[in-house]
Amino acid sequence: MPTIIVVAVLVVAVLIFSGVYTDLLWFNQIGFSEVFWTERIAKLLIFLAGFLIMAVGVYFSIRAAYKARPVYAPDNAREDNLGRYQAQLEPIRRVVMVGVPVVFGLFAGTAAMAQWEKVMLFLYRVPFGSTDPEFGLDISFYTNTLPFLGFLAGMLISVTVIAFIAGLLTHYLYGAIRLTERGIFTSRAAQIHIAILAGVFLLLLAANFWLGRYGTLQDNGGYRSGALFTDVNAVIPTKAILAAAAIIVAILFIVAAFMGKWKLPLIGTGMLVVTAIVAGGIYPWAVQEWQVKPSQGSKEAPFIDRNIQMTRDAYGLTGMEVTPYNAKVTAEAGALRQDADTAANIRLLDPNLLSATFRELEQYRPYYEFPKTLNVDRYTIDGKVQDAVLAVRELNPQGLNPAQQNWYNQHLVYTHGYGMVAAYGNTVTADGKPEFMQKGVPSEGKLGTDSSYQPRIYFGQSMTDYSLVGAPEGTTPIELDRPQGTTDGSADSKDGADSKDTGSESLTTFTGNGGPNVGNWFNRIMYALKFQSTDLLLTNGVNDNSQILYDRTPAERVAKVAPYLTLDGNPYPAIVDGKVKWIVDGYATSSYYPYSQQQQLQEATTDSLTAAGGPAALPNASVNYIRNSVKATVDAYDGSVDLFAWDTKDPILQAWQKVFPTSVKPLSDMSADVMSHVRYPEDLFKVQRELLGQYHVTDPDKFFANTEAWSVPDDPTTKAADKQPPYYLSLKMPGADKTAFSLTTSFIPQEVAGTDSRNVLYGFMAANGDAGHVKGVKSPDYGKLQLLELPVDTQVPGPGQVQNTFQTDPTVSNELNVLTLGQSEVKNGNLLTLPVGGGLLYVQPVYLQSTGSTSYPTLQRVLVAFGSQIGFAATLDEALDQLFKGDSGAAAGDAGVDKVPDAAAGESNGSTPAAGGDNAALSKALTDASAAIKDGQAALAKGDFTTYGEAQDRLDAAIKAAIAAEGASAPAATPEATPSTTP
């Protein structure tokens, strides 16, 4: 048995060592060993401190009780039984006296270690430079100092209570406390011991009461967060009284310990309990019920004002520009002339619907894949900034034939994805497919070629398993690189990747520095233990230069090197500085900001996209302070991570920079290329817009009345009641000097469960995401929030009303009937809102997808709305002209596109012909239907309802003829609800 125990301990020790050792190798390789050592040393020291405080406290309490044991001969059965217990315990007494404190110490040390961030923020705290409105203390006292003091007080109280119980039991076991016929006998030594511990407990309780005064400013139990009327006028004073009373009773206990008179401390304890009940509970309740509730609005107004101001400060809303916007609801000719730049940039491609289109047109092999939701960014093409919908072609090991899914292929052969794919956001081809600016294998296009940027993707969103890469120069490559394509550009590959063409596939060898070396047997054994893989140990595919790549998703890598950050759920790729890099937004957060409203991150960042499996929502945590403090980049080729201090004024980040002095680079080190692709972070914007539903109101009386509260509208393109996501758009806001790449959202009147509310537009907000194009210099306009506030009697329809109008309009419905005659499916794209033409313009692309297994959506129509008027045409440019009396005054991005009439949905094998095909009767019917639709739209624009009615009769007849020619009865179709997107 001892041998088995020793072996088991050794095995566990080796496994623990392998985990720590491989972590050290990983951090050393990536250049963040400072984070590894600082975090672990800090945790170790905090563990030891917690362990020692608890263990020493409990040990000395037990030891003091044992030393003070009385010596006497037992005179009754109970004492005789205690004598037997003492005799049985004596052989292991020393072990118990040490073991019990050690066990409690381990628990305490582990609990303390989990609070390492509080300890570090306290030790390296940085002042905010602003104070709270009640006590006048710097905000850092609440975010850095108070949490640590609360943790310390709680731990010391726990030590005191456990030491008291341990000492009490020891006294009883050894007869210092015993039950007699006359009552409880307590020896003098036991009395002193108990009195001292009781006094210490009461002193700590007094400290806790005193700290609780400040804690009221972080309280979330009232109408709003912070100290309200009852807290300021009742709770804070009574906590001070309780603290003083606890100190007095503590002194009485300590005095009684030496004088032997217990009457006063016992009376004092009773009085303290009564005071806590009356002053700490009944009195504040009475103030709230009888003084506050009858006049709550006026009583709470000054404290609501504090909550409003501090909440807006904590969430970065203080500098928001609010502009009254009396939006027009009548479309007039030439209305978009002043918004020509915005009209030209209106995005038609929906990133949430186009993954299948990218897959069928650009995947090339089943072992590649694109994410479910694509991303939106912008690039300068021929001197002009263009919005782009893009994704990288990542590795999909599950796409291999099951017969090929063996360990060797999955870890040594199929190691990386290949190339960026990007399409112009504002236009499509004549048949509705994306107009690609970057595509193909080898990669080519406006953004670069294989020789100008490194296209290989070793680190990405779908890279969840490890790979073994690298070999000495001249070694025959074994990694599958890419399909051969039409050129052999592998010789000119970026970064000198060693490539070789073999038939239809190209092979390569990784030449970067992307992971720890496993060329020696010791490292190899350690990683075999880490990944529990005998194949890794026995394979002949490992050589002296082999590296192991793991923790390969951008979020994983950033989270390990910056454990104090909360990361945005949507990292996005960009071609910068000759490489594909993932850009990750990192947030510094706190839940201790005084008077600031708590926000549940997961709830605030969940919308129709996250609910449908798109970008991840933030973790299930509550905060009341957030800053986009860090921008991180992760190289998709070698996995290298760079952290840049983005919000240099954030005191929380400054504290962490003191903890890890070399891990975060100054903003001046950020290249101009990276700077040009930074955007306003999506999850931060979601949190801010959720708060703005109420906190756009700054008057305390109106805030309390809640008559002007807003809600984020539900996504009208989905069947579920999920919030509409924000959208990235290039637009020029009213009053702005230039177009900016912005993140946008709209607001409607507050929705209350169980009631109906108007779906009209009350507000529109945009966040400027253009950081500029200069190395290390952030544009002063970046992050600027602008809110357009519509009058309360507005008649501008909200997204839900607009979607309903689109779906119920007879002209739109009839034309969609025509489009779906070929058994195709209509899919609604994202419903965009733009403040142009003096009002609000809605734009929705309409996609068509056939029912084949290899089908994909293609853009076939565009719906637009302004006020209660709508337009519907094959291109956005035509739809805008139709909406604005024949001339919108601006040219849309697809103005030069000559759409194929009645183009069918895309089919990757070309098996679905255009509607009509070789069926002459069907072709004639479709032509007649199209003519009837155009005549009806023209008549409607002139107000000629007689001619419009005649056109509708012709359209109905044409549809019936088309159905008959098709040989099947097609049901009427309206657009199917489909999730819309944001990148």
Short mmCIF file of C-alpha atoms in Angstrom, two decimals, residues 361-621:
data_model
loop_
_atom_site.label_atom_id
_atom_site.label_comp_id
_atom_site.label_asym_id
_atom_site.label_seq_id
_atom_site.Cartn_x
_atom_site.Cartn_y
_atom_site.Cartn_z
CA LEU A 361 -17.61 30.51 -54.37
CA GLU A 362 -14.33 30.62 -52.41
CA GLN A 363 -13.94 27.57 -50.16
CA TYR A 364 -12.25 25.37 -52.82
CA ARG A 365 -11.73 22.36 -50.55
CA PRO A 366 -13.88 20.75 -47.80
CA TYR A 367 -11.04 21.15 -45.31
CA TYR A 368 -11.50 24.93 -45.45
CA GLU A 369 -14.35 26.90 -43.90
CA PHE A 370 -15.68 30.39 -43.33
CA PRO A 371 -17.27 31.56 -40.07
CA LYS A 372 -21.05 31.66 -39.78
CA THR A 373 -20.95 35.44 -39.48
CA LEU A 374 -18.52 37.38 -41.66
CA ASN A 375 -16.91 40.66 -40.64
CA VAL A 376 -17.12 44.25 -41.85
CA ASP A 377 -14.07 46.45 -42.24
CA ARG A 378 -12.84 49.11 -44.65
CA TYR A 379 -9.88 49.37 -47.01
CA THR A 380 -8.51 52.15 -49.16
CA ILE A 381 -8.87 51.03 -52.80
CA ASP A 382 -7.51 53.29 -55.53
CA GLY A 383 -7.49 56.21 -53.11
CA LYS A 384 -11.07 55.65 -51.95
CA VAL A 385 -12.19 54.09 -48.67
CA GLN A 386 -14.43 51.09 -49.34
CA ASP A 387 -16.44 49.07 -46.84
CA ALA A 388 -15.72 45.38 -47.18
CA VAL A 389 -17.37 42.17 -46.01
CA LEU A 390 -14.60 39.71 -45.34
CA ALA A 391 -13.35 36.53 -43.71
CA VAL A 392 -10.28 34.34 -43.68
CA ARG A 393 -10.34 30.87 -45.18
CA GLU A 394 -9.74 28.85 -42.01
CA LEU A 395 -8.88 25.20 -41.55
CA ASN A 396 -11.75 22.78 -40.96
CA PRO A 397 -10.27 19.37 -40.00
CA GLN A 398 -13.79 17.93 -39.75
CA GLY A 399 -14.15 18.49 -43.48
CA LEU A 400 -11.72 15.67 -44.19
CA ASN A 401 -12.95 12.34 -45.44
CA PRO A 402 -13.48 10.12 -42.36
CA ALA A 403 -10.84 7.75 -43.72
CA GLN A 404 -8.31 10.62 -43.61
CA GLN A 405 -9.14 11.75 -40.10
CA ASN A 406 -6.21 10.17 -38.35
CA TRP A 407 -3.81 11.66 -35.82
CA TYR A 408 -1.00 12.20 -38.36
CA ASN A 409 -3.17 14.12 -40.82
CA GLN A 410 -4.94 16.17 -38.17
CA HIS A 411 -1.78 17.29 -36.37
CA LEU A 412 1.02 17.29 -38.97
CA VAL A 413 -0.51 17.59 -42.45
CA TYR A 414 -3.62 19.75 -42.17
CA THR A 415 -2.23 22.59 -40.09
CA HIS A 416 -3.50 25.88 -41.47
CA GLY A 417 -6.02 27.81 -43.53
CA TYR A 418 -5.23 30.02 -46.48
CA GLY A 419 -5.90 33.60 -47.50
CA MET A 420 -8.30 36.46 -46.97
CA VAL A 421 -11.53 36.75 -48.95
CA ALA A 422 -13.17 40.17 -49.16
CA ALA A 423 -16.03 41.65 -51.16
CA TYR A 424 -17.16 45.23 -51.74
CA GLY A 425 -19.93 45.95 -49.27
CA ASN A 426 -21.89 48.37 -51.44
CA THR A 427 -22.30 46.48 -54.71
CA VAL A 428 -22.74 43.08 -56.32
CA THR A 429 -22.31 41.49 -59.74
CA ALA A 430 -25.08 41.48 -62.33
CA ASP A 431 -26.36 38.13 -61.07
CA GLY A 432 -26.31 39.18 -57.39
CA LYS A 433 -23.06 37.57 -56.29
CA PRO A 434 -20.48 39.44 -54.21
CA GLU A 435 -18.04 41.62 -56.11
CA PHE A 436 -14.76 40.35 -54.65
CA MET A 437 -11.86 42.69 -54.01
CA GLN A 438 -9.73 39.82 -52.67
CA LYS A 439 -10.21 36.18 -53.54
CA GLY A 440 -8.73 32.99 -54.89
CA VAL A 441 -6.05 30.46 -54.17
CA PRO A 442 -3.34 31.69 -54.56
CA SER A 443 -4.65 34.86 -52.96
CA GLU A 444 -4.98 37.84 -55.29
CA GLY A 445 -6.85 41.12 -55.52
CA LYS A 446 -6.81 44.73 -54.45
CA LEU A 447 -5.53 43.92 -50.96
CA GLY A 448 -2.43 42.04 -52.06
CA THR A 449 -1.04 38.79 -53.36
CA ASP A 450 0.86 35.88 -51.86
CA SER A 451 4.06 37.82 -52.36
CA SER A 452 2.82 41.02 -50.63
CA TYR A 453 1.17 39.50 -47.56
CA GLN A 454 1.41 36.23 -45.65
CA PRO A 455 -1.81 34.34 -46.49
CA ARG A 456 -1.34 31.25 -44.28
CA ILE A 457 -3.69 31.12 -41.28
CA TYR A 458 -2.18 29.04 -38.46
CA PHE A 459 -4.11 30.92 -35.76
CA GLY A 460 -7.82 31.61 -36.07
CA GLN A 461 -11.30 31.31 -34.66
CA SER A 462 -11.74 27.63 -35.56
CA MET A 463 -8.23 26.48 -34.55
CA THR A 464 -8.97 24.50 -31.40
CA ASP A 465 -6.48 21.62 -31.69
CA TYR A 466 -2.69 21.56 -31.63
CA SER A 467 -0.41 21.16 -34.66
CA LEU A 468 3.23 20.10 -34.99
CA VAL A 469 5.08 22.24 -37.53
CA GLY A 470 8.59 23.22 -38.60
CA ALA A 471 11.60 21.34 -39.94
CA PRO A 472 15.27 21.95 -40.82
CA GLU A 473 15.89 23.74 -44.09
CA GLY A 474 15.86 21.33 -47.03
CA THR A 475 13.54 18.82 -45.37
CA THR A 476 10.74 17.54 -47.59
CA PRO A 477 7.55 19.44 -46.62
CA ILE A 478 4.63 17.46 -45.22
CA GLU A 479 2.13 20.22 -44.40
CA LEU A 480 -0.62 20.59 -46.97
CA ASP A 481 -0.46 24.24 -48.01
CA ARG A 482 -3.23 24.96 -50.52
CA PRO A 483 -4.84 23.76 -53.73
CA GLN A 484 -2.45 24.22 -56.63
CA GLY A 485 -4.55 26.82 -58.41
CA THR A 486 -3.60 28.22 -61.78
CA THR A 487 -0.14 29.48 -60.87
CA ASP A 488 2.71 28.09 -58.85
CA GLY A 489 3.21 31.25 -56.85
CA SER A 490 4.51 29.20 -53.92
CA ALA A 491 8.10 30.09 -54.67
CA ASP A 492 7.29 33.72 -54.02
CA SER A 493 5.36 33.08 -50.80
CA LYS A 494 5.63 35.67 -48.06
CA ASP A 495 8.15 35.15 -45.24
CA GLY A 496 10.02 32.58 -47.24
CA ALA A 497 7.72 29.66 -46.44
CA ASP A 498 9.31 26.51 -47.83
CA SER A 499 6.72 25.20 -50.33
CA LYS A 500 6.59 22.39 -52.82
CA ASP A 501 3.97 21.55 -55.41
CA THR A 502 2.79 17.95 -55.65
CA GLY A 503 0.08 17.40 -58.22
CA SER A 504 -3.12 19.26 -57.33
CA GLU A 505 -1.95 20.33 -53.86
CA SER A 506 0.97 22.40 -52.63
CA LEU A 507 3.01 21.43 -49.56
CA THR A 508 4.85 23.76 -47.20
CA THR A 509 6.90 23.94 -44.01
CA PHE A 510 6.17 26.49 -41.31
CA THR A 511 9.14 28.86 -40.95
CA GLY A 512 7.92 31.22 -38.22
CA ASN A 513 8.33 31.19 -34.46
CA GLY A 514 4.85 30.18 -33.40
CA GLY A 515 5.14 27.69 -30.57
CA PRO A 516 7.45 25.99 -28.04
CA ASN A 517 10.07 23.63 -29.41
CA VAL A 518 9.41 19.90 -29.00
CA GLY A 519 12.59 18.75 -30.71
CA ASN A 520 14.09 17.39 -27.48
CA TRP A 521 12.72 14.35 -25.74
CA PHE A 522 12.02 16.06 -22.42
CA ASN A 523 9.74 18.71 -23.94
CA ARG A 524 8.14 16.05 -26.10
CA ILE A 525 7.32 13.91 -23.06
CA MET A 526 5.92 16.91 -21.20
CA TYR A 527 3.58 17.78 -24.06
CA ALA A 528 2.60 14.15 -24.52
CA LEU A 529 1.49 14.24 -20.89
CA LYS A 530 -0.25 17.60 -21.30
CA PHE A 531 -2.29 16.44 -24.29
CA GLN A 532 -2.45 12.82 -23.11
CA SER A 533 -1.20 11.60 -26.47
CA THR A 534 1.07 8.62 -27.05
CA ASP A 535 1.04 9.48 -30.77
CA LEU A 536 2.85 12.74 -30.05
CA LEU A 537 5.52 10.76 -28.21
CA LEU A 538 5.96 7.99 -30.78
CA THR A 539 5.46 9.73 -34.13
CA ASN A 540 8.33 10.02 -36.61
CA GLY A 541 6.92 13.38 -37.77
CA VAL A 542 8.73 15.31 -35.02
CA ASN A 543 12.24 16.64 -35.70
CA ASP A 544 14.79 18.86 -33.99
CA ASN A 545 13.07 22.03 -35.25
CA SER A 546 9.50 20.98 -34.54
CA GLN A 547 7.23 23.45 -32.80
CA ILE A 548 3.88 22.76 -31.19
CA LEU A 549 1.12 25.29 -31.86
CA TYR A 550 -1.76 25.37 -29.39
CA ASP A 551 -4.11 27.87 -27.72
CA ARG A 552 -4.64 29.07 -31.25
CA THR A 553 -7.76 31.21 -31.15
CA PRO A 554 -7.12 34.97 -30.85
CA ALA A 555 -9.26 35.25 -27.70
CA GLU A 556 -7.40 32.38 -25.97
CA ARG A 557 -4.02 33.91 -26.64
CA VAL A 558 -4.96 37.41 -25.50
CA ALA A 559 -6.76 36.08 -22.41
CA LYS A 560 -3.64 34.21 -21.30
CA VAL A 561 -1.27 37.16 -21.65
CA ALA A 562 -3.77 39.70 -20.26
CA PRO A 563 -5.82 37.80 -17.63
CA TYR A 564 -7.22 41.03 -16.23
CA LEU A 565 -9.11 41.95 -19.40
CA THR A 566 -12.64 41.10 -20.51
CA LEU A 567 -12.48 40.42 -24.25
CA ASP A 568 -14.90 41.44 -26.97
CA GLY A 569 -16.79 38.49 -28.44
CA ASN A 570 -16.01 39.35 -32.06
CA PRO A 571 -12.29 39.43 -33.02
CA TYR A 572 -11.88 40.36 -36.68
CA PRO A 573 -9.08 39.88 -39.23
CA ALA A 574 -7.32 42.56 -41.24
CA ILE A 575 -4.44 42.60 -43.70
CA VAL A 576 -1.95 44.95 -42.08
CA ASP A 577 1.80 45.39 -42.40
CA GLY A 578 2.05 42.48 -44.86
CA LYS A 579 0.28 40.04 -42.54
CA VAL A 580 -3.16 38.87 -41.59
CA LYS A 581 -3.72 39.97 -38.00
CA TRP A 582 -6.66 39.46 -35.71
CA ILE A 583 -7.71 42.61 -33.86
CA VAL A 584 -9.17 41.99 -30.40
CA ASP A 585 -10.74 44.62 -28.14
CA GLY A 586 -9.99 44.30 -24.42
CA TYR A 587 -12.02 45.91 -21.65
CA ALA A 588 -10.95 46.98 -18.17
CA THR A 589 -13.98 46.62 -15.92
CA SER A 590 -14.99 47.09 -12.30
CA SER A 591 -18.15 46.43 -10.32
CA TYR A 592 -17.25 48.87 -7.52
CA TYR A 593 -17.66 52.32 -9.09
CA PRO A 594 -19.72 54.45 -6.65
CA TYR A 595 -23.27 55.40 -7.61
CA SER A 596 -22.95 53.69 -10.99
CA GLN A 597 -25.69 51.36 -12.21
CA GLN A 598 -24.79 47.69 -12.48
CA GLN A 599 -25.04 46.13 -15.93
CA GLN A 600 -25.25 42.40 -16.63
CA LEU A 601 -22.80 41.94 -19.50
CA GLN A 602 -24.21 38.79 -21.03
CA GLU A 603 -27.74 40.16 -21.09
CA ALA A 604 -26.64 43.51 -22.52
CA THR A 605 -24.58 41.96 -25.33
CA THR A 606 -27.03 39.25 -26.40
CA ASP A 607 -28.90 39.99 -29.62
CA SER A 608 -30.30 38.14 -32.61
CA LEU A 609 -26.80 37.27 -33.84
CA THR A 610 -25.43 35.87 -30.60
CA ALA A 611 -28.69 33.96 -30.08
CA ALA A 612 -28.32 32.42 -33.55
CA GLY A 613 -24.78 31.20 -32.85
CA GLY A 614 -22.86 34.15 -34.30
CA PRO A 615 -20.35 36.23 -32.29
CA ALA A 616 -20.23 35.34 -28.61
CA ALA A 617 -21.82 37.52 -25.95
CA LEU A 618 -19.72 38.73 -23.03
CA PRO A 619 -19.45 36.55 -19.89
CA ASN A 620 -22.21 36.33 -17.31
CA ALA A 621 -20.83 39.02 -15.02
#
